[in-house]
Amino acid sequence: MEYKGLQLDRFQEDAIAAINRDNSVIVTAPTGAGKTVIAEYAVEKCIQENRRVIYTAPIKALSNQKYRDFYAEYGEKIGIVTGDVVLNPYAQVLLMTTEIFRNTIFDNIERLDDVAYVIFDEIHYINDIARGTVWEESLIFAPQHIKFVCLSATIPNIAHFAEWMQSVREIEIEVVEELKRPVPLEHYLYFANYGIGTTKHIASLQRKVSQAEWREEKVNKKRALPADMIEMQLLPYLRRENRLPCLYFCFSRKGCEANAYHYADRGHPNLLKQWQRKEILAKFDALCIQFDIVEEKDIAAFRRLVSRGIAYHHAGMLPTLKEVVERLFTSGLIQLLFTTETFAVGINMPACTVVFDSLEKFDGIGFRYLKSREYHQMAGRAGRRGIDTIGYVYAQIQPFYADADEVRKVVADKIEPIESQFNLSYSSILTLYEKYGEDIYDVYTMSLSNHQNYTRIAELNRQIETLASKCKALPRPTCIHEGIDGVEQIETHYRLKRHLDKALQRFQVDLAKIKAETRGKKRRKQRIKRLAPIHKQIKKIQAGSVKSLCDGCHQLRECSGRYNSIRKQEQRVQKLKKQTNVIENYPRLQIGARLKVLKALGYIQDETVLPRGRTAARLYGYELQLTQLLFSGFFERLTEDEINCLMVTIVSEPRKDSYYEPLKNARLLGALDAVSREIGRLQRLEMKHNVSEITPMLELRLCTAMLAWSRGCPFDTLENYADLDAGDFVRTFRLVIDQLRQIRRAMTGHEALVDKLNRCIGKINRDVVDAERQLRIGQENAPETETETETETEATAAEIDDSSVGH
């Protein structure tokens, strides 16, 4: 079958056949296999049949990219709704984040009456700890007439996942699984500063070289290298072997930038030919003009990188500059892109080669090895279909310090199964409570978590039965005294012994205390005098203690051994039973704990959602703090600038120590202090009822920066108020706008407050913070230099001669 001039693979044909049968379909295939074609077919089919379709993506950048792609083809039939942008929200094809889709289900489900299909791109995000519950809630509560196209990288437990999904959806669900990559990958390790090898070389290198030699870098490389490894530097090797362009993943922003400038400044020859250099600079300059970033800080330095075929990409950059980089990379002229892992999510920008700067990353708590799923998601960007016959993946490790077993786990083909992260928020609970009342606990039985727990509990019960059988088969203690059960007798013996030991232990504490207070020869008489009555009491207890039949018995040792073996098995059984109980009841207990908090705050009563509860139900994120502040009159008392400062303290996450200008506005500090006390009350209430995730306190680091921005300061002066990357300012300010829009929607009918909130949004949503402006200017006609065919560009990029390779 051909579609859009492409000869489809079998799995694509099978998925399209399922869509033609008007069924739901789950498609799992390796990154780069061509899942997007299936989504495009579903969109086109709905347009032709005049039916509505929603395309959801896990990140806003991917939603924006798909919007531009579809808009270029279908024009005004396309709309987009994210927390940042609302364009043509009643369009036939609507792009949105998954959170927006879930919110629509809870807020105004009638808006979905005419939606035929919903496409879930990157459905394996259901495994995400922070956001996975959103996908799960969407699948459970979406109207039953909606069919789903779920696209994902490889899911090992796909059959189990599909079984659960079918249990909550009425329309038939088909599964299409593709395990083969169109461009096979070759995986290697790069032993830093030594050479290229595989996991088998880790142990051999470590055996040959001592830790001190590695640390002091006094290694004789020729002696250290195994015979089948070649000494080389990685990037010159990739250039020499025509394995560019390369996506080089670093797990820190500073690492991305430092690596890019380091490689550009080491005297390596330009990665581009002269004509390519002219072309990429023309594209770069035209895009900078289009996105109005010509005068932005560091653009000149970035231009110098681009002129050498090098760039970096991370979340701390201006969103507009990130988009410029993405467009340059798709042109095929960027040969070496240093990027964080966000570049691996959804955005269709493959390369010939993928390099990992490390297989370890900092996860906010400590360093850990990547999960196999994370590794393969990023590695899957290697190998361009129709261009490369093989994609190459190189993971850099420090030879001596690498854990060979962990490295093997990461690069193995055994990907972790997806796990439910079902965790109803306060707003979700309020929405469901209004519909189900005290039957809300039954909602949990519909979750993937509950479905997976059946399997876990069944396995634990099997283990319990096995251990119980082994316990019964163990030899039991036998008593020499007629008519007495051996197990009961030895238990009595140890119970009496424990009772005596406990009584004596208290006296041991008193003895130690007296000895400490009466050290030295001079206090010897005093010590003896004070110790005597305690020793007397100890002897009295020992003499009066109940004697066990086991005392002095020649079988005591044998009976004790048997008894301890039985006791250990019983303890294992009890531990498994406790684990089973936690799995069965923990989610219900958390729902119950949150309900108790909501009742104590006056959000619900007698199975009725009260006004505060109805307001909180329409806020997704920070719902308790915001509702309490709204009903306490804070938003009426504060000015627009002060509201913006308050909001940034709520949405900002705690950061490591870095410079920030302290807030000096006494009035605003007083208001924030009152808010902190209110949040403290919420926290105490949550702790009282054992809620697992406590409402966070305010984070004041960006207060002064927000105050300056809200009052109209230029963007490039924000660095005077806080040591933060430009992209972080933009993202945080956009979060504030998103939350203000939610409050505005929740307070519909309160005209004065709605007008004030509109003014708050207007003060923030300007210049580079305005996401809609960025999306619109990104849709304008591309510069003339971009009209050349991609095939020609890629072909010429591969013609770089070996004579310019640097070492």
PDB file of N, CA, C and O in Angstrom, residues 683-738:
ATOM      1  N   GLN A 683      -0.688  22.235  54.922  1.00  0.00           N
ATOM      2  CA  GLN A 683       0.298  21.174  55.115  1.00  0.00           C
ATOM      3  C   GLN A 683       0.029  20.387  56.393  1.00  0.00           C
ATOM      4  O   GLN A 683       0.128  19.156  56.404  1.00  0.00           O
ATOM      5  N   ARG A 684      -0.294  21.096  57.485  1.00  0.00           N
ATOM      6  CA  ARG A 684      -0.568  20.408  58.751  1.00  0.00           C
ATOM      7  C   ARG A 684      -1.787  19.496  58.617  1.00  0.00           C
ATOM      8  O   ARG A 684      -1.826  18.394  59.168  1.00  0.00           O
ATOM      9  N   LEU A 685      -2.775  19.955  57.880  1.00  0.00           N
ATOM     10  CA  LEU A 685      -3.985  19.168  57.657  1.00  0.00           C
ATOM     11  C   LEU A 685      -3.664  17.917  56.840  1.00  0.00           C
ATOM     12  O   LEU A 685      -4.141  16.814  57.131  1.00  0.00           O
ATOM     13  N   GLU A 686      -2.832  18.083  55.814  1.00  0.00           N
ATOM     14  CA  GLU A 686      -2.451  16.943  54.969  1.00  0.00           C
ATOM     15  C   GLU A 686      -1.615  15.937  55.748  1.00  0.00           C
ATOM     16  O   GLU A 686      -1.804  14.720  55.609  1.00  0.00           O
ATOM     17  N   MET A 687      -0.711  16.426  56.576  1.00  0.00           N
ATOM     18  CA  MET A 687       0.106  15.514  57.380  1.00  0.00           C
ATOM     19  C   MET A 687      -0.741  14.769  58.400  1.00  0.00           C
ATOM     20  O   MET A 687      -0.520  13.587  58.667  1.00  0.00           O
ATOM     21  N   LYS A 688      -1.728  15.438  58.951  1.00  0.00           N
ATOM     22  CA  LYS A 688      -2.629  14.810  59.921  1.00  0.00           C
ATOM     23  C   LYS A 688      -3.350  13.622  59.298  1.00  0.00           C
ATOM     24  O   LYS A 688      -3.550  12.586  59.952  1.00  0.00           O
ATOM     25  N   HIS A 689      -3.722  13.743  58.017  1.00  0.00           N
ATOM     26  CA  HIS A 689      -4.473  12.678  57.360  1.00  0.00           C
ATOM     27  C   HIS A 689      -3.592  11.786  56.478  1.00  0.00           C
ATOM     28  O   HIS A 689      -4.100  10.994  55.683  1.00  0.00           O
ATOM     29  N   ASN A 690      -2.253  11.931  56.608  1.00  0.00           N
ATOM     30  CA  ASN A 690      -1.299  11.064  55.908  1.00  0.00           C
ATOM     31  C   ASN A 690      -1.415  11.133  54.392  1.00  0.00           C
ATOM     32  O   ASN A 690      -1.342  10.118  53.692  1.00  0.00           O
ATOM     33  N   VAL A 691      -1.598  12.345  53.859  1.00  0.00           N
ATOM     34  CA  VAL A 691      -1.574  12.527  52.407  1.00  0.00           C
ATOM     35  C   VAL A 691      -0.123  12.369  51.937  1.00  0.00           C
ATOM     36  O   VAL A 691       0.798  12.897  52.552  1.00  0.00           O
ATOM     37  N   SER A 692       0.079  11.654  50.833  1.00  0.00           N
ATOM     38  CA  SER A 692       1.436  11.303  50.414  1.00  0.00           C
ATOM     39  C   SER A 692       2.209  12.506  49.856  1.00  0.00           C
ATOM     40  O   SER A 692       3.404  12.648  50.094  1.00  0.00           O
ATOM     41  N   GLU A 693       1.553  13.360  49.087  1.00  0.00           N
ATOM     42  CA  GLU A 693       2.241  14.504  48.479  1.00  0.00           C
ATOM     43  C   GLU A 693       1.708  15.795  49.102  1.00  0.00           C
ATOM     44  O   GLU A 693       0.568  16.177  48.890  1.00  0.00           O
ATOM     45  N   ILE A 694       2.574  16.445  49.872  1.00  0.00           N
ATOM     46  CA  ILE A 694       2.166  17.627  50.635  1.00  0.00           C
ATOM     47  C   ILE A 694       2.227  18.874  49.746  1.00  0.00           C
ATOM     48  O   ILE A 694       3.121  19.028  48.920  1.00  0.00           O
ATOM     49  N   THR A 695       1.283  19.773  49.913  1.00  0.00           N
ATOM     50  CA  THR A 695       1.259  21.045  49.197  1.00  0.00           C
ATOM     51  C   THR A 695       2.574  21.795  49.428  1.00  0.00           C
ATOM     52  O   THR A 695       2.983  21.988  50.577  1.00  0.00           O
ATOM     53  N   PRO A 696       3.264  22.230  48.367  1.00  0.00           N
ATOM     54  CA  PRO A 696       4.573  22.884  48.554  1.00  0.00           C
ATOM     55  C   PRO A 696       4.442  24.318  49.058  1.00  0.00           C
ATOM     56  O   PRO A 696       3.430  24.985  48.833  1.00  0.00           O
ATOM     57  N   MET A 697       5.491  24.781  49.722  1.00  0.00           N
ATOM     58  CA  MET A 697       5.540  26.167  50.194  1.00  0.00           C
ATOM     59  C   MET A 697       5.887  27.094  49.032  1.00  0.00           C
ATOM     60  O   MET A 697       6.246  26.651  47.941  1.00  0.00           O
ATOM     61  N   LEU A 698       5.791  28.382  49.259  1.00  0.00           N
ATOM     62  CA  LEU A 698       6.116  29.371  48.233  1.00  0.00           C
ATOM     63  C   LEU A 698       7.617  29.368  47.945  1.00  0.00           C
ATOM     64  O   LEU A 698       8.434  29.092  48.820  1.00  0.00           O
ATOM     65  N   GLU A 699       7.982  29.684  46.704  1.00  0.00           N
ATOM     66  CA  GLU A 699       9.382  29.826  46.304  1.00  0.00           C
ATOM     67  C   GLU A 699       9.568  31.265  45.822  1.00  0.00           C
ATOM     68  O   GLU A 699       9.045  31.659  44.779  1.00  0.00           O
ATOM     69  N   LEU A 700      10.321  32.073  46.597  1.00  0.00           N
ATOM     70  CA  LEU A 700      10.378  33.523  46.372  1.00  0.00           C
ATOM     71  C   LEU A 700      11.488  33.987  45.429  1.00  0.00           C
ATOM     72  O   LEU A 700      11.618  35.189  45.175  1.00  0.00           O
ATOM     73  N   ARG A 701      12.256  33.078  44.866  1.00  0.00           N
ATOM     74  CA  ARG A 701      13.449  33.489  44.128  1.00  0.00           C
ATOM     75  C   ARG A 701      13.165  34.376  42.908  1.00  0.00           C
ATOM     76  O   ARG A 701      14.003  35.183  42.529  1.00  0.00           O
ATOM     77  N   LEU A 702      12.021  34.178  42.269  1.00  0.00           N
ATOM     78  CA  LEU A 702      11.743  34.942  41.046  1.00  0.00           C
ATOM     79  C   LEU A 702      10.807  36.131  41.276  1.00  0.00           C
ATOM     80  O   LEU A 702      10.336  36.733  40.322  1.00  0.00           O
ATOM     81  N   CYS A 703      10.543  36.433  42.540  1.00  0.00           N
ATOM     82  CA  CYS A 703       9.617  37.529  42.856  1.00  0.00           C
ATOM     83  C   CYS A 703      10.071  38.859  42.257  1.00  0.00           C
ATOM     84  O   CYS A 703       9.309  39.557  41.595  1.00  0.00           O
ATOM     85  N   THR A 704      11.313  39.230  42.512  1.00  0.00           N
ATOM     86  CA  THR A 704      11.809  40.528  42.053  1.00  0.00           C
ATOM     87  C   THR A 704      11.861  40.579  40.537  1.00  0.00           C
ATOM     88  O   THR A 704      11.533  41.609  39.921  1.00  0.00           O
ATOM     89  N   ALA A 705      12.260  39.472  39.920  1.00  0.00           N
ATOM     90  CA  ALA A 705      12.297  39.422  38.458  1.00  0.00           C
ATOM     91  C   ALA A 705      10.895  39.571  37.877  1.00  0.00           C
ATOM     92  O   ALA A 705      10.683  40.317  36.909  1.00  0.00           O
ATOM     93  N   MET A 706       9.921  38.872  38.455  1.00  0.00           N
ATOM     94  CA  MET A 706       8.541  38.980  37.963  1.00  0.00           C
ATOM     95  C   MET A 706       8.000  40.396  38.166  1.00  0.00           C
ATOM     96  O   MET A 706       7.298  40.940  37.298  1.00  0.00           O
ATOM     97  N   LEU A 707       8.314  40.997  39.309  1.00  0.00           N
ATOM     98  CA  LEU A 707       7.836  42.354  39.573  1.00  0.00           C
ATOM     99  C   LEU A 707       8.367  43.314  38.504  1.00  0.00           C
ATOM    100  O   LEU A 707       7.621  44.148  37.974  1.00  0.00           O
ATOM    101  N   ALA A 708       9.649  43.160  38.174  1.00  0.00           N
ATOM    102  CA  ALA A 708      10.252  44.024  37.152  1.00  0.00           C
ATOM    103  C   ALA A 708       9.622  43.756  35.784  1.00  0.00           C
ATOM    104  O   ALA A 708       9.318  44.698  35.034  1.00  0.00           O
ATOM    105  N   TRP A 709       9.409  42.482  35.444  1.00  0.00           N
ATOM    106  CA  TRP A 709       8.829  42.133  34.144  1.00  0.00           C
ATOM    107  C   TRP A 709       7.378  42.627  34.049  1.00  0.00           C
ATOM    108  O   TRP A 709       6.963  43.172  33.027  1.00  0.00           O
ATOM    109  N   SER A 710       6.633  42.442  35.125  1.00  0.00           N
ATOM    110  CA  SER A 710       5.234  42.875  35.131  1.00  0.00           C
ATOM    111  C   SER A 710       5.124  44.389  34.984  1.00  0.00           C
ATOM    112  O   SER A 710       4.147  44.909  34.444  1.00  0.00           O
ATOM    113  N   ARG A 711       6.152  45.100  35.439  1.00  0.00           N
ATOM    114  CA  ARG A 711       6.156  46.568  35.333  1.00  0.00           C
ATOM    115  C   ARG A 711       6.742  47.060  34.008  1.00  0.00           C
ATOM    116  O   ARG A 711       6.841  48.261  33.784  1.00  0.00           O
ATOM    117  N   GLY A 712       7.178  46.084  33.139  1.00  0.00           N
ATOM    118  CA  GLY A 712       7.555  46.475  31.787  1.00  0.00           C
ATOM    119  C   GLY A 712       9.031  46.482  31.463  1.00  0.00           C
ATOM    120  O   GLY A 712       9.436  47.032  30.434  1.00  0.00           O
ATOM    121  N   CYS A 713       9.900  45.885  32.273  1.00  0.00           N
ATOM    122  CA  CYS A 713      11.335  45.914  31.990  1.00  0.00           C
ATOM    123  C   CYS A 713      11.656  45.100  30.727  1.00  0.00           C
ATOM    124  O   CYS A 713      10.925  44.165  30.379  1.00  0.00           O
ATOM    125  N   PRO A 714      12.760  45.397  30.026  1.00  0.00           N
ATOM    126  CA  PRO A 714      13.186  44.593  28.877  1.00  0.00           C
ATOM    127  C   PRO A 714      13.605  43.194  29.338  1.00  0.00           C
ATOM    128  O   PRO A 714      14.092  43.011  30.459  1.00  0.00           O
ATOM    129  N   PHE A 715      13.466  42.220  28.436  1.00  0.00           N
ATOM    130  CA  PHE A 715      13.757  40.835  28.808  1.00  0.00           C
ATOM    131  C   PHE A 715      15.220  40.647  29.196  1.00  0.00           C
ATOM    132  O   PHE A 715      15.529  39.908  30.129  1.00  0.00           O
ATOM    133  N   ASP A 716      16.119  41.319  28.481  1.00  0.00           N
ATOM    134  CA  ASP A 716      17.545  41.079  28.739  1.00  0.00           C
ATOM    135  C   ASP A 716      18.035  41.660  30.061  1.00  0.00           C
ATOM    136  O   ASP A 716      19.191  41.447  30.447  1.00  0.00           O
ATOM    137  N   THR A 717      17.162  42.398  30.788  1.00  0.00           N
ATOM    138  CA  THR A 717      17.569  42.904  32.108  1.00  0.00           C
ATOM    139  C   THR A 717      17.179  41.948  33.235  1.00  0.00           C
ATOM    140  O   THR A 717      17.558  42.172  34.389  1.00  0.00           O
ATOM    141  N   LEU A 718      16.430  40.880  32.917  1.00  0.00           N
ATOM    142  CA  LEU A 718      15.972  39.961  33.963  1.00  0.00           C
ATOM    143  C   LEU A 718      17.139  39.265  34.662  1.00  0.00           C
ATOM    144  O   LEU A 718      17.042  38.901  35.840  1.00  0.00           O
ATOM    145  N   GLU A 719      18.246  39.086  33.953  1.00  0.00           N
ATOM    146  CA  GLU A 719      19.396  38.417  34.561  1.00  0.00           C
ATOM    147  C   GLU A 719      19.974  39.219  35.724  1.00  0.00           C
ATOM    148  O   GLU A 719      20.743  38.688  36.536  1.00  0.00           O
ATOM    149  N   ASN A 720      19.600  40.486  35.829  1.00  0.00           N
ATOM    150  CA  ASN A 720      20.040  41.299  36.970  1.00  0.00           C
ATOM    151  C   ASN A 720      19.303  40.921  38.255  1.00  0.00           C
ATOM    152  O   ASN A 720      19.744  41.254  39.351  1.00  0.00           O
ATOM    153  N   TYR A 721      18.164  40.248  38.102  1.00  0.00           N
ATOM    154  CA  TYR A 721      17.324  39.936  39.256  1.00  0.00           C
ATOM    155  C   TYR A 721      17.426  38.469  39.702  1.00  0.00           C
ATOM    156  O   TYR A 721      17.059  38.158  40.832  1.00  0.00           O
ATOM    157  N   ALA A 722      17.887  37.597  38.820  1.00  0.00           N
ATOM    158  CA  ALA A 722      18.017  36.186  39.191  1.00  0.00           C
ATOM    159  C   ALA A 722      18.960  35.491  38.226  1.00  0.00           C
ATOM    160  O   ALA A 722      18.977  35.783  37.024  1.00  0.00           O
ATOM    161  N   ASP A 723      19.756  34.583  38.759  1.00  0.00           N
ATOM    162  CA  ASP A 723      20.693  33.807  37.950  1.00  0.00           C
ATOM    163  C   ASP A 723      19.942  32.628  37.351  1.00  0.00           C
ATOM    164  O   ASP A 723      19.923  31.522  37.896  1.00  0.00           O
ATOM    165  N   LEU A 724      19.308  32.877  36.202  1.00  0.00           N
ATOM    166  CA  LEU A 724      18.448  31.877  35.584  1.00  0.00           C
ATOM    167  C   LEU A 724      18.640  31.934  34.076  1.00  0.00           C
ATOM    168  O   LEU A 724      18.854  33.012  33.515  1.00  0.00           O
ATOM    169  N   ASP A 725      18.542  30.777  33.412  1.00  0.00           N
ATOM    170  CA  ASP A 725      18.628  30.758  31.951  1.00  0.00           C
ATOM    171  C   ASP A 725      17.405  31.440  31.350  1.00  0.00           C
ATOM    172  O   ASP A 725      16.310  31.423  31.926  1.00  0.00           O
ATOM    173  N   ALA A 726      17.595  31.999  30.166  1.00  0.00           N
ATOM    174  CA  ALA A 726      16.508  32.720  29.493  1.00  0.00           C
ATOM    175  C   ALA A 726      15.283  31.830  29.312  1.00  0.00           C
ATOM    176  O   ALA A 726      14.138  32.257  29.529  1.00  0.00           O
ATOM    177  N   GLY A 727      15.495  30.586  28.920  1.00  0.00           N
ATOM    178  CA  GLY A 727      14.375  29.667  28.711  1.00  0.00           C
ATOM    179  C   GLY A 727      13.600  29.391  29.980  1.00  0.00           C
ATOM    180  O   GLY A 727      12.385  29.139  29.928  1.00  0.00           O
ATOM    181  N   ASP A 728      14.283  29.424  31.125  1.00  0.00           N
ATOM    182  CA  ASP A 728      13.599  29.183  32.405  1.00  0.00           C
ATOM    183  C   ASP A 728      12.696  30.363  32.770  1.00  0.00           C
ATOM    184  O   ASP A 728      11.602  30.175  33.311  1.00  0.00           O
ATOM    185  N   PHE A 729      13.166  31.582  32.488  1.00  0.00           N
ATOM    186  CA  PHE A 729      12.299  32.742  32.699  1.00  0.00           C
ATOM    187  C   PHE A 729      11.031  32.606  31.853  1.00  0.00           C
ATOM    188  O   PHE A 729       9.908  32.766  32.352  1.00  0.00           O
ATOM    189  N   VAL A 730      11.215  32.282  30.575  1.00  0.00           N
ATOM    190  CA  VAL A 730      10.075  32.190  29.656  1.00  0.00           C
ATOM    191  C   VAL A 730       9.112  31.098  30.104  1.00  0.00           C
ATOM    192  O   VAL A 730       7.894  31.311  30.190  1.00  0.00           O
ATOM    193  N   ARG A 731       9.655  29.927  30.420  1.00  0.00           N
ATOM    194  CA  ARG A 731       8.794  28.798  30.796  1.00  0.00           C
ATOM    195  C   ARG A 731       8.022  29.096  32.080  1.00  0.00           C
ATOM    196  O   ARG A 731       6.819  28.815  32.179  1.00  0.00           O
ATOM    197  N   THR A 732       8.690  29.678  33.080  1.00  0.00           N
ATOM    198  CA  THR A 732       8.022  29.973  34.354  1.00  0.00           C
ATOM    199  C   THR A 732       6.941  31.032  34.164  1.00  0.00           C
ATOM    200  O   THR A 732       5.835  30.920  34.702  1.00  0.00           O
ATOM    201  N   PHE A 733       7.249  32.075  33.390  1.00  0.00           N
ATOM    202  CA  PHE A 733       6.258  33.129  33.156  1.00  0.00           C
ATOM    203  C   PHE A 733       5.055  32.575  32.385  1.00  0.00           C
ATOM    204  O   PHE A 733       3.914  32.973  32.619  1.00  0.00           O
ATOM    205  N   ARG A 734       5.312  31.655  31.460  1.00  0.00           N
ATOM    206  CA  ARG A 734       4.201  31.035  30.719  1.00  0.00           C
ATOM    207  C   ARG A 734       3.361  30.142  31.640  1.00  0.00           C
ATOM    208  O   ARG A 734       2.140  30.048  31.473  1.00  0.00           O
ATOM    209  N   LEU A 735       4.000  29.516  32.616  1.00  0.00           N
ATOM    210  CA  LEU A 735       3.240  28.739  33.602  1.00  0.00           C
ATOM    211  C   LEU A 735       2.297  29.641  34.400  1.00  0.00           C
ATOM    212  O   LEU A 735       1.159  29.269  34.696  1.00  0.00           O
ATOM    213  N   VAL A 736       2.794  30.819  34.753  1.00  0.00           N
ATOM    214  CA  VAL A 736       1.955  31.781  35.478  1.00  0.00           C
ATOM    215  C   VAL A 736       0.757  32.165  34.616  1.00  0.00           C
ATOM    216  O   VAL A 736      -0.389  32.212  35.093  1.00  0.00           O
ATOM    217  N   ILE A 737       0.995  32.447  33.328  1.00  0.00           N
ATOM    218  CA  ILE A 737      -0.100  32.816  32.418  1.00  0.00           C
ATOM    219  C   ILE A 737      -1.125  31.692  32.339  1.00  0.00           C
ATOM    220  O   ILE A 737      -2.341  31.935  32.415  1.00  0.00           O
ATOM    221  N   ASP A 738      -0.649  30.460  32.188  1.00  0.00           N
ATOM    222  CA  ASP A 738      -1.542  29.297  32.121  1.00  0.00           C
ATOM    223  C   ASP A 738      -2.421  29.226  33.370  1.00  0.00           C
ATOM    224  O   ASP A 738      -3.638  29.035  33.302  1.00  0.00           O
TER     225      ASP A 738
END
